[in-house]
Short mmCIF file of C-alpha atoms in Angstrom, two decimals:
data_model
loop_
_atom_site.label_atom_id
_atom_site.label_comp_id
_atom_site.label_asym_id
_atom_site.label_seq_id
_atom_site.Cartn_x
_atom_site.Cartn_y
_atom_site.Cartn_z
CA MET A 286 34.96 -63.24 6.16
CA ARG A 287 37.97 -60.58 6.94
CA GLU A 288 41.01 -59.97 4.89
CA ILE A 289 44.30 -59.80 6.17
CA SER A 290 46.99 -59.15 3.82
CA VAL A 291 50.17 -61.54 3.47
CA LYS A 292 52.52 -58.65 4.40
CA ALA A 293 51.11 -57.51 6.79
CA ILE A 294 51.76 -60.67 8.54
CA GLU A 295 55.45 -61.09 7.22
CA ASP A 296 55.91 -56.94 8.24
CA SER A 297 55.15 -57.76 11.75
CA ILE A 298 57.30 -61.28 11.47
CA ALA A 299 60.15 -59.06 10.01
CA LYS A 300 59.52 -56.49 13.68
CA MET A 301 59.01 -59.52 16.05
CA CYS A 302 62.26 -60.94 14.55
CA ILE A 303 64.09 -57.81 15.81
CA ASP A 304 62.08 -56.81 19.34
CA ALA A 305 62.11 -60.74 20.39
CA ASN A 306 66.02 -60.75 20.21
CA HIS A 307 66.98 -57.63 22.24
CA TYR A 308 63.78 -56.91 24.41
CA LEU A 309 62.63 -59.30 27.10
CA ASP A 310 59.21 -59.22 28.79
CA GLU A 311 58.35 -57.64 31.72
CA ASP A 312 56.94 -61.33 33.19
CA LEU A 313 61.38 -62.51 32.63
CA LYS A 314 63.25 -59.81 34.28
CA ASN A 315 61.14 -59.62 36.77
CA CYS A 316 61.01 -63.38 37.98
CA MET A 317 65.18 -62.73 37.25
CA ALA A 318 64.86 -60.19 40.03
CA GLN A 319 62.79 -62.51 42.42
CA HIS A 320 65.58 -65.62 41.50
CA LEU A 321 68.17 -63.43 42.41
CA ALA A 322 66.97 -61.41 45.99
CA GLU A 323 66.48 -65.47 47.08
CA GLU A 324 70.10 -66.83 45.51
CA PRO A 325 71.94 -68.30 48.27
CA SER A 326 75.29 -67.87 45.96
CA LEU A 327 77.85 -65.38 45.73
CA VAL A 328 79.27 -66.65 42.82
CA GLY A 329 75.15 -66.83 41.47
CA ARG A 330 74.37 -63.74 42.46
CA GLN A 331 77.39 -62.12 40.24
CA MET A 332 76.43 -64.12 37.22
CA LEU A 333 72.10 -63.04 37.99
CA GLU A 334 73.34 -59.79 37.59
CA SER A 335 75.38 -60.34 34.60
CA ILE A 336 72.14 -61.30 32.70
CA GLN A 337 71.00 -58.77 33.79
CA GLU A 338 73.50 -56.45 32.97
CA ASN A 339 73.46 -57.95 29.65
CA ILE A 340 69.52 -57.05 28.79
CA ALA A 341 70.17 -53.30 30.11
CA ILE A 342 72.57 -53.36 27.00
CA ALA A 343 70.43 -55.63 24.63
CA GLU A 344 68.11 -52.85 25.12
CA GLU A 345 70.36 -50.14 23.58
CA GLY A 346 69.07 -51.65 20.94
CA ILE A 347 72.95 -52.16 19.27
CA PHE A 348 73.37 -55.93 20.06
CA PRO A 349 71.48 -59.30 20.56
CA LEU A 350 70.96 -60.08 23.94
CA CYS A 351 72.83 -63.66 22.54
CA GLN A 352 74.64 -64.57 19.47
CA ASP A 353 72.33 -67.51 18.86
CA THR A 354 69.31 -65.33 18.14
CA GLY A 355 67.54 -68.55 17.31
CA MET A 356 66.01 -70.53 14.92
CA ALA A 357 62.46 -68.42 14.32
CA CYS A 358 59.70 -70.60 15.42
CA VAL A 359 56.42 -68.73 14.23
CA PHE A 360 53.33 -69.95 15.48
CA LEU A 361 50.08 -68.49 13.68
CA GLU A 362 46.00 -68.53 14.93
CA ILE A 363 44.25 -67.87 12.40
CA GLY A 364 40.44 -67.08 12.85
CA GLN A 365 38.01 -69.00 10.75
CA ASP A 366 36.53 -65.82 9.56
CA VAL A 367 39.45 -65.05 8.31
CA HIS A 368 40.62 -64.99 4.20
CA LEU A 369 44.38 -64.30 3.60
CA ILE A 370 45.03 -61.83 -0.04
CA ASP A 371 48.51 -60.74 -1.11
CA GLY A 372 50.66 -63.93 -1.81
CA ASN A 373 51.10 -67.16 -0.73
CA LEU A 374 51.32 -66.97 3.27
CA GLU A 375 54.46 -69.13 3.51
CA ASP A 376 56.03 -67.22 1.77
CA ALA A 377 55.68 -64.36 3.60
CA ILE A 378 55.91 -65.10 6.96
CA ASN A 379 59.31 -66.47 5.22
CA GLU A 380 60.21 -63.18 3.61
CA GLY A 381 59.77 -61.34 7.27
CA VAL A 382 61.73 -63.66 8.49
CA ARG A 383 64.40 -63.16 5.75
CA ARG A 384 64.15 -58.76 6.05
CA GLY A 385 63.87 -59.61 10.35
CA TYR A 386 67.33 -61.54 10.18
CA GLY A 387 68.80 -59.37 7.91
CA ASP A 388 67.99 -55.77 8.30
CA GLY A 389 68.53 -56.99 12.05
CA TYR A 390 72.05 -58.09 12.09
CA LEU A 391 71.22 -60.84 12.77
CA ARG A 392 72.41 -64.68 13.54
CA LYS A 393 71.75 -66.85 10.48
CA SER A 394 71.81 -70.16 11.87
CA ILE A 395 69.72 -72.41 9.57
CA VAL A 396 70.73 -75.10 7.14
CA ARG A 397 69.33 -76.14 4.48
CA ASP A 398 69.79 -80.31 5.92
CA PRO A 399 70.75 -81.53 8.80
CA LEU A 400 73.54 -83.48 7.50
CA ASP A 401 75.27 -82.01 4.15
CA ARG A 402 75.21 -78.58 6.51
CA VAL A 403 75.11 -75.48 4.13
CA ASN A 404 73.90 -72.97 5.79
CA THR A 405 70.72 -71.21 3.90
CA GLY A 406 72.51 -67.37 4.49
CA ASP A 407 69.17 -65.84 5.62
CA ASN A 408 68.07 -67.70 8.39
CA THR A 409 64.96 -69.57 6.47
CA PRO A 410 62.94 -71.72 6.23
CA ALA A 411 61.51 -70.35 9.84
CA TYR A 412 59.35 -72.98 11.79
CA ILE A 413 55.91 -72.77 11.57
CA HIS A 414 52.92 -74.14 13.44
CA TYR A 415 49.38 -73.25 12.23
CA GLU A 416 46.20 -73.37 14.13
CA ILE A 417 42.60 -72.42 13.08
CA VAL A 418 40.85 -71.31 15.89
CA PRO A 419 37.38 -69.55 15.86
CA GLY A 420 37.43 -65.88 15.13
CA ASP A 421 38.67 -63.11 12.44
CA LYS A 422 41.50 -62.48 13.88
CA VAL A 423 45.29 -64.08 13.02
CA THR A 424 47.26 -64.21 16.22
CA ILE A 425 51.11 -64.58 15.34
CA THR A 426 53.76 -65.35 17.74
CA VAL A 427 57.89 -65.50 16.76
CA ALA A 428 60.23 -67.24 19.42
CA PRO A 429 63.87 -67.45 18.15
CA LYS A 430 65.10 -70.25 19.65
CA GLY A 431 68.00 -70.85 20.43
CA PHE A 432 70.08 -74.55 19.64
CA GLY A 433 72.04 -74.84 22.88
CA SER A 434 69.19 -75.77 25.29
CA GLU A 435 67.46 -77.60 22.24
CA ASN A 436 69.81 -79.50 22.52
CA MET A 437 69.31 -81.00 25.59
CA SER A 438 65.86 -81.17 25.00
CA LYS A 439 64.10 -85.28 25.94
CA ILE A 440 60.53 -86.57 25.16
CA LYS A 441 60.26 -90.34 26.25
CA MET A 442 57.59 -92.49 25.90
CA LEU A 443 56.52 -93.82 29.71
CA PRO A 444 54.11 -96.58 30.32
CA PRO A 445 50.76 -95.15 31.90
CA ALA A 446 51.75 -96.95 35.06
CA ALA A 447 54.90 -94.83 35.60
CA GLY A 448 52.26 -92.06 36.60
CA GLU A 449 53.10 -88.49 38.28
CA ASN A 450 55.91 -89.89 40.48
CA GLY A 451 57.54 -90.56 36.90
CA VAL A 452 56.96 -88.03 34.85
CA LYS A 453 58.80 -85.93 37.48
CA ASP A 454 61.08 -87.95 37.71
CA PHE A 455 62.06 -87.20 34.28
CA VAL A 456 61.87 -83.62 33.89
CA VAL A 457 63.64 -83.35 37.17
CA GLU A 458 66.36 -85.52 35.35
CA VAL A 459 66.53 -83.32 31.80
CA ALA A 460 66.94 -80.90 33.36
CA GLU A 461 69.66 -82.51 35.82
CA MET A 462 71.56 -84.12 32.55
CA ALA A 463 71.29 -80.19 31.10
CA GLY A 464 73.41 -79.49 33.98
CA ALA A 465 75.86 -76.12 32.54
CA ASN A 466 75.48 -76.64 28.84
CA PRO A 467 72.10 -74.93 28.49
CA CYS A 468 72.68 -71.95 29.80
CA PRO A 469 71.07 -72.06 33.38
CA PRO A 470 69.53 -69.91 34.81
CA ILE A 471 67.16 -72.63 32.49
CA VAL A 472 62.31 -72.21 31.83
CA VAL A 473 61.67 -75.88 31.38
CA GLY A 474 58.55 -75.53 28.74
CA VAL A 475 56.97 -79.39 29.48
CA GLY A 476 54.48 -81.51 27.60
CA ILE A 477 52.35 -84.13 29.24
CA GLY A 478 50.19 -86.65 27.09
CA GLY A 479 49.06 -86.21 23.58
CA THR A 480 51.10 -88.52 20.69
CA PHE A 481 54.68 -88.60 20.88
CA ASP A 482 54.79 -85.53 18.40
CA LYS A 483 52.24 -83.18 20.46
CA ALA A 484 53.89 -83.75 23.51
CA ALA A 485 57.09 -82.00 22.18
CA LEU A 486 55.03 -79.61 20.67
CA MET A 487 52.99 -78.81 23.63
CA ALA A 488 56.26 -78.81 26.03
CA LYS A 489 57.43 -75.87 22.72
CA LYS A 490 54.89 -73.69 23.23
CA ALA A 491 54.85 -74.13 27.28
CA LEU A 492 57.40 -72.04 26.57
CA LEU A 493 55.41 -69.37 25.62
CA LYS A 494 52.88 -68.75 28.77
CA PRO A 495 53.47 -65.64 30.98
CA LEU A 496 56.09 -66.55 33.64
CA ASP A 497 53.72 -65.06 36.31
CA LYS A 498 50.56 -67.16 36.32
CA PRO A 499 49.62 -69.74 37.99
CA ASN A 500 48.72 -72.90 35.78
CA GLU A 501 44.52 -73.27 35.07
CA SER A 502 44.33 -76.29 36.79
CA PRO A 503 45.65 -76.41 40.85
CA TYR A 504 46.81 -79.55 40.53
CA TYR A 505 49.64 -79.00 37.60
CA ASP A 506 50.17 -75.50 38.94
CA ALA A 507 51.07 -77.91 41.72
CA MET A 508 53.40 -80.08 40.35
CA GLU A 509 54.72 -76.85 38.90
CA LYS A 510 55.88 -75.33 42.14
CA GLU A 511 57.29 -78.86 42.88
CA LEU A 512 59.26 -79.74 40.02
CA LEU A 513 60.75 -76.00 40.47
CA ASP A 514 61.86 -76.73 43.92
CA ARG A 515 63.56 -80.22 43.11
CA ILE A 516 65.52 -78.73 40.39
CA ASN A 517 66.59 -75.63 42.27
CA ALA A 518 67.96 -78.54 44.61
CA LEU A 519 70.08 -80.18 42.46
CA GLY A 520 73.22 -76.62 43.27
CA ILE A 521 74.08 -76.30 39.77
CA GLY A 522 73.19 -72.56 39.49
CA PRO A 523 73.90 -70.03 37.56
CA GLN A 524 76.35 -70.73 34.83
CA GLY A 525 76.53 -73.99 36.83
CA PHE A 526 78.91 -72.98 39.04
CA GLY A 527 76.73 -73.48 41.50
CA GLY A 528 73.51 -72.10 43.79
CA LYS A 529 69.77 -72.42 43.53
CA THR A 530 68.69 -70.75 40.73
CA THR A 531 69.01 -73.68 38.26
CA ALA A 532 65.26 -72.76 36.43
CA LEU A 533 63.28 -69.99 36.61
CA ALA A 534 60.13 -71.60 35.80
CA VAL A 535 58.75 -74.48 34.60
CA ASN A 536 55.54 -74.91 32.61
CA ILE A 537 53.64 -77.81 31.38
CA ILE A 538 50.43 -77.70 29.38
CA THR A 539 48.93 -81.06 28.81
CA ALA A 540 46.54 -83.24 26.56
CA PRO A 541 44.42 -86.52 26.34
CA THR A 542 45.98 -89.00 25.43
CA HIS A 543 45.48 -93.36 24.20
CA ILE A 544 45.38 -95.82 27.13
CA ALA A 545 48.12 -97.68 26.48
CA GLY A 546 50.53 -94.73 27.03
CA LEU A 547 52.15 -91.62 29.21
CA PRO A 548 54.62 -89.51 26.41
CA VAL A 549 56.15 -86.34 27.77
CA ALA A 550 58.46 -84.26 26.27
CA VAL A 551 60.81 -81.64 28.77
CA ASN A 552 62.19 -78.59 26.11
CA VAL A 553 64.51 -76.64 27.90
CA ASN A 554 65.07 -72.37 26.94
CA CYS A 555 67.88 -70.95 28.26
CA HIS A 556 66.94 -67.13 30.61
CA VAL A 557 67.10 -66.15 27.39
CA SER A 558 63.45 -66.76 26.92
CA ARG A 559 62.31 -65.02 23.83
CA HIS A 560 59.01 -64.48 22.13
CA LYS A 561 56.86 -62.01 20.64
CA THR A 562 53.22 -61.98 19.84
CA VAL A 563 50.14 -59.77 18.24
CA VAL A 564 47.29 -59.83 16.89
CA LEU A 565 46.24 -58.80 13.10
CA MET B 642 89.06 -60.10 42.85
CA ALA B 643 89.69 -60.86 38.97
CA ILE B 644 93.29 -61.93 37.32
CA ARG B 645 94.53 -60.41 34.69
CA ILE B 646 96.03 -62.05 32.11
CA SER B 647 97.58 -60.62 29.29
CA GLU B 648 99.59 -61.80 25.99
CA PRO B 649 101.79 -63.54 24.60
CA PHE B 650 99.49 -66.36 26.43
CA THR B 651 102.69 -68.16 27.56
CA LYS B 652 101.23 -71.44 29.67
CA ASP B 653 103.11 -70.30 33.16
CA LYS B 654 100.36 -66.93 33.69
CA PHE B 655 98.00 -70.19 33.67
CA ALA B 656 100.17 -72.08 35.67
CA ASP B 657 98.44 -71.00 38.98
CA LEU B 658 95.13 -71.25 38.01
CA LYS B 659 92.35 -72.79 40.52
CA ALA B 660 88.72 -73.93 39.37
CA GLY B 661 86.58 -71.08 40.21
CA ASP B 662 89.19 -68.76 39.82
CA SER B 663 87.38 -65.31 38.09
CA VAL B 664 89.95 -63.83 35.34
CA LEU B 665 90.12 -60.86 32.39
CA ILE B 666 91.62 -61.86 29.16
CA THR B 667 93.35 -59.18 27.06
CA GLY B 668 94.66 -60.15 23.77
CA THR B 669 94.40 -62.33 20.59
CA VAL B 670 91.80 -65.06 21.11
CA TYR B 671 90.92 -66.97 17.35
CA THR B 672 87.82 -68.03 17.17
CA ALA B 673 85.84 -71.45 16.01
CA ARG B 674 83.48 -73.41 16.13
CA ASP B 675 82.31 -77.85 16.08
CA ALA B 676 82.74 -77.27 11.51
CA ALA B 677 86.22 -74.65 12.06
CA HIS B 678 87.96 -77.62 14.23
CA LYS B 679 86.62 -79.98 11.89
CA ARG B 680 88.75 -77.84 9.49
CA ILE B 681 91.69 -77.11 11.27
CA THR B 682 92.12 -80.80 12.78
CA GLU B 683 91.48 -82.55 9.61
CA ALA B 684 94.34 -79.83 8.20
CA ILE B 685 97.29 -80.69 10.53
CA ALA B 686 96.56 -84.67 9.74
CA ARG B 687 96.82 -83.59 6.08
CA GLY B 688 100.57 -81.86 7.69
CA GLU B 689 98.85 -78.45 6.08
CA GLU B 690 99.22 -75.42 8.22
CA PRO B 691 96.64 -74.54 10.43
CA PRO B 692 94.87 -70.87 10.24
CA PHE B 693 97.09 -69.61 12.78
CA PRO B 694 99.20 -71.13 15.12
CA ILE B 695 97.83 -73.47 17.96
CA GLN B 696 101.20 -72.68 20.33
CA ASP B 697 99.95 -70.58 23.23
CA SER B 698 96.39 -69.75 21.71
CA ILE B 699 93.37 -68.92 22.96
CA ILE B 700 90.44 -70.64 20.90
CA TYR B 701 87.00 -69.31 21.64
CA TYR B 702 84.38 -71.17 20.96
CA VAL B 703 82.02 -68.48 19.39
CA GLY B 704 79.77 -67.96 16.24
CA PRO B 705 79.06 -63.80 16.76
CA THR B 706 76.18 -61.85 15.02
CA PRO B 707 77.24 -60.02 12.53
CA PRO B 708 78.61 -56.57 13.03
CA LYS B 709 76.57 -53.31 12.63
CA PRO B 710 78.36 -50.54 10.24
CA GLY B 711 80.73 -48.80 12.31
CA ARG B 712 81.44 -52.24 15.41
CA PRO B 713 83.97 -54.23 15.10
CA ILE B 714 81.72 -57.75 15.84
CA GLY B 715 77.74 -58.08 17.07
CA SER B 716 77.11 -60.03 19.94
CA ALA B 717 79.32 -62.30 20.95
CA GLY B 718 78.89 -64.97 23.79
CA PRO B 719 80.37 -68.88 23.88
CA THR B 720 78.50 -71.24 21.82
CA THR B 721 78.39 -75.03 23.88
CA SER B 722 81.45 -76.69 24.15
CA TYR B 723 80.73 -80.56 23.89
CA ARG B 724 80.80 -80.49 20.55
CA MET B 725 83.90 -79.34 20.27
CA ASP B 726 84.83 -82.61 22.35
CA ALA B 727 85.64 -84.69 19.37
CA TYR B 728 88.78 -82.25 18.49
CA ALA B 729 89.50 -80.76 21.56
CA PRO B 730 92.33 -82.57 22.65
CA THR B 731 94.48 -82.97 19.73
CA LEU B 732 94.42 -79.36 19.26
CA LEU B 733 95.61 -79.14 23.64
CA ASP B 734 98.29 -81.33 22.24
CA LEU B 735 99.52 -79.85 19.76
CA GLY B 736 100.20 -76.22 22.49
CA GLU B 737 97.04 -74.54 22.52
CA VAL B 738 96.63 -73.24 25.78
CA ALA B 739 92.70 -72.27 26.85
CA MET B 740 89.43 -73.04 25.58
CA ILE B 741 86.64 -70.36 26.51
CA GLY B 742 83.29 -71.62 25.76
CA LYS B 743 80.93 -73.62 27.75
CA GLY B 744 79.53 -76.01 29.40
CA GLN B 745 80.61 -79.93 30.47
CA ARG B 746 83.40 -81.55 28.58
CA SER B 747 84.71 -85.50 28.17
CA GLU B 748 86.27 -87.28 30.10
CA GLU B 749 89.04 -87.29 27.02
CA VAL B 750 89.65 -83.76 26.80
CA MET B 751 90.13 -83.25 30.64
CA GLN B 752 92.81 -85.42 30.84
CA ALA B 753 94.07 -83.45 27.63
CA VAL B 754 94.29 -80.23 30.55
CA THR B 755 96.21 -81.69 32.68
CA ARG B 756 98.08 -82.96 30.15
CA ASN B 757 99.08 -80.43 29.15
CA GLY B 758 98.92 -77.85 31.88
CA ALA B 759 95.95 -76.30 29.64
CA VAL B 760 92.52 -75.18 31.03
CA TYR B 761 89.01 -74.31 30.01
CA LEU B 762 87.78 -70.78 30.58
CA ALA B 763 84.01 -70.80 30.78
CA ALA B 764 82.10 -66.92 29.30
CA ILE B 765 78.64 -66.51 30.77
CA GLY B 766 76.21 -68.34 28.38
CA GLY B 767 73.74 -65.29 26.34
CA ALA B 768 76.03 -62.63 27.85
CA ALA B 769 75.65 -61.86 24.40
CA ALA B 770 75.55 -58.79 24.54
CA LEU B 771 77.98 -57.79 27.67
CA MET B 772 80.72 -60.03 25.85
CA ALA B 773 81.11 -58.00 22.51
CA ARG B 774 82.08 -54.74 23.88
CA CYS B 775 84.84 -56.66 25.40
CA VAL B 776 86.12 -56.90 21.51
CA LYS B 777 87.79 -54.28 20.35
CA SER B 778 89.06 -55.81 16.64
CA ALA B 779 87.81 -58.53 14.04
CA GLU B 780 88.45 -60.44 11.27
CA VAL B 781 88.06 -63.36 9.68
CA ILE B 782 91.15 -65.22 8.41
CA ALA B 783 90.06 -68.55 7.28
CA TYR B 784 87.02 -70.68 6.00
CA ASP B 785 84.77 -67.71 4.59
CA ASP B 786 82.26 -69.40 3.72
CA LEU B 787 81.39 -71.26 6.85
CA GLY B 788 79.91 -67.48 7.69
CA ALA B 789 78.43 -67.21 11.45
CA GLU B 790 81.37 -70.70 11.97
CA ALA B 791 84.28 -68.79 9.77
CA VAL B 792 87.59 -68.66 11.97
CA ARG B 793 88.26 -64.66 12.68
CA LYS B 794 91.06 -63.68 14.84
CA LEU B 795 89.43 -61.06 17.86
CA TYR B 796 91.62 -58.71 19.63
CA VAL B 797 89.92 -58.64 23.20
CA GLU B 798 90.73 -56.42 26.76
CA ASP B 799 89.34 -57.38 29.96
CA LEU B 800 86.96 -60.32 28.67
CA PRO B 801 85.27 -61.76 31.37
CA VAL B 802 85.35 -65.39 32.31
CA VAL B 803 86.19 -68.40 35.36
CA VAL B 804 88.15 -70.98 35.31
CA VAL B 805 86.49 -74.14 35.08
CA LEU B 806 89.42 -76.79 34.21
CA ASP B 807 92.14 -75.52 36.11
CA PRO B 808 95.96 -77.08 34.96
CA VAL B 809 95.27 -79.65 38.25
CA GLY B 810 92.15 -81.48 37.66
CA GLY B 811 90.29 -78.47 39.42
CA ASN B 812 86.71 -78.96 37.93
CA LEU B 813 84.40 -75.97 39.63
CA TYR B 814 81.23 -78.11 37.66
CA VAL B 815 81.59 -80.45 40.08
CA GLU B 816 82.71 -78.61 43.04
CA GLY B 817 80.84 -75.24 42.59
CA ARG B 818 77.26 -77.30 42.50
CA GLU B 819 79.02 -79.53 45.77
CA GLU B 820 79.95 -76.56 47.81
CA TYR B 821 76.82 -74.71 47.60
CA LEU B 822 74.81 -78.00 48.75
CA ASN B 823 77.66 -78.21 51.66
CA SER B 824 76.98 -74.66 52.50
CA ILE B 825 72.56 -75.00 52.93
CA LYS B 826 72.81 -78.27 55.01
#
């Protein structure tokens, strides 16, 4: 049994909240550059260039990439041979978020109740997802999620007869309906199967996958490519001003499901697709 | 080439703009998101003075990040505009000249834009660090309890925006997409 202090988890989360809001990963930057090289629309290229300029300014560490520094989505994979010490894990996670959003001058965007809408003032509580995995390590991912894109996300419980075409048409429909709202070019996370809630979780986790690696399944890899082509034939383009690059990538995660169901969830992210991971 | 527009923001300066034009805005703009729009329109309905003169005003839909020491503002990109659709026609009818945001608007807002000879401008969504550099001063003037959503008076220099809805019914989100799709036929 390996002991890990929740204080180490808190410190990591505080740092990742700040880092994720200033520094995008290389896979996303490379993906953006590739789409810029292939963008036929002049205004589309101008918008992608402005987005690249924004990324460079944020990397100076003064201004976050976006003013919506997001709801802190925290994913923990906890090895079953780990013993967490020095306090309550959930409190430590929220303290990490509180410190990161305070020290990093990040926006506090969380309200305590969905209807009375009073701001908690420190961006807590975080959205937390725990998973118990084999081993003696803790893997922590912090993904600040903006709600301009979150609001464009959708879930549908399709009948199994809808099949592959029903799934694909729904994903493209979500991207088309979203239009200019989620700050295209977008990253599209798709969860297929499971239950109602499992599909949504898979769609969110699909946004965390690297953009430069093929899907493990050749079948779903081909579907990702086809969906990206279809979305980028809609003509919405960067910022919705017209162009090819409506989406940078489509990532799919699937799970076994019930004989009567075909859940499909589409989680939309903007071009500021932020996430940082550490292994303790 | 971008068109430069400076204050005072009288409607004649916006009258010839066409959907798709690039514009650089210099002068005073006011920030408000949905929570502030709700309070402003409720104050107007009660016959009270709004926190700033609506006539010839530009409202920027933004909730910035907190400023670091020595800076006027943090990152300051646009929020999604449809959340202001319920309130925007009232302000346009009272003389608001331009809204800055991002994303599609309702039919009611589009009609209020043409009815009043106003414009809807898009800032670059998610390019908030780039736009923060255009903000030279910022001051909370109302609803401080709303935090990031408080009404701020900003002085901006060469804030880059693109005309989405022009005073004669042009709509870049429709026309830009059509133009692109026609260009690749």
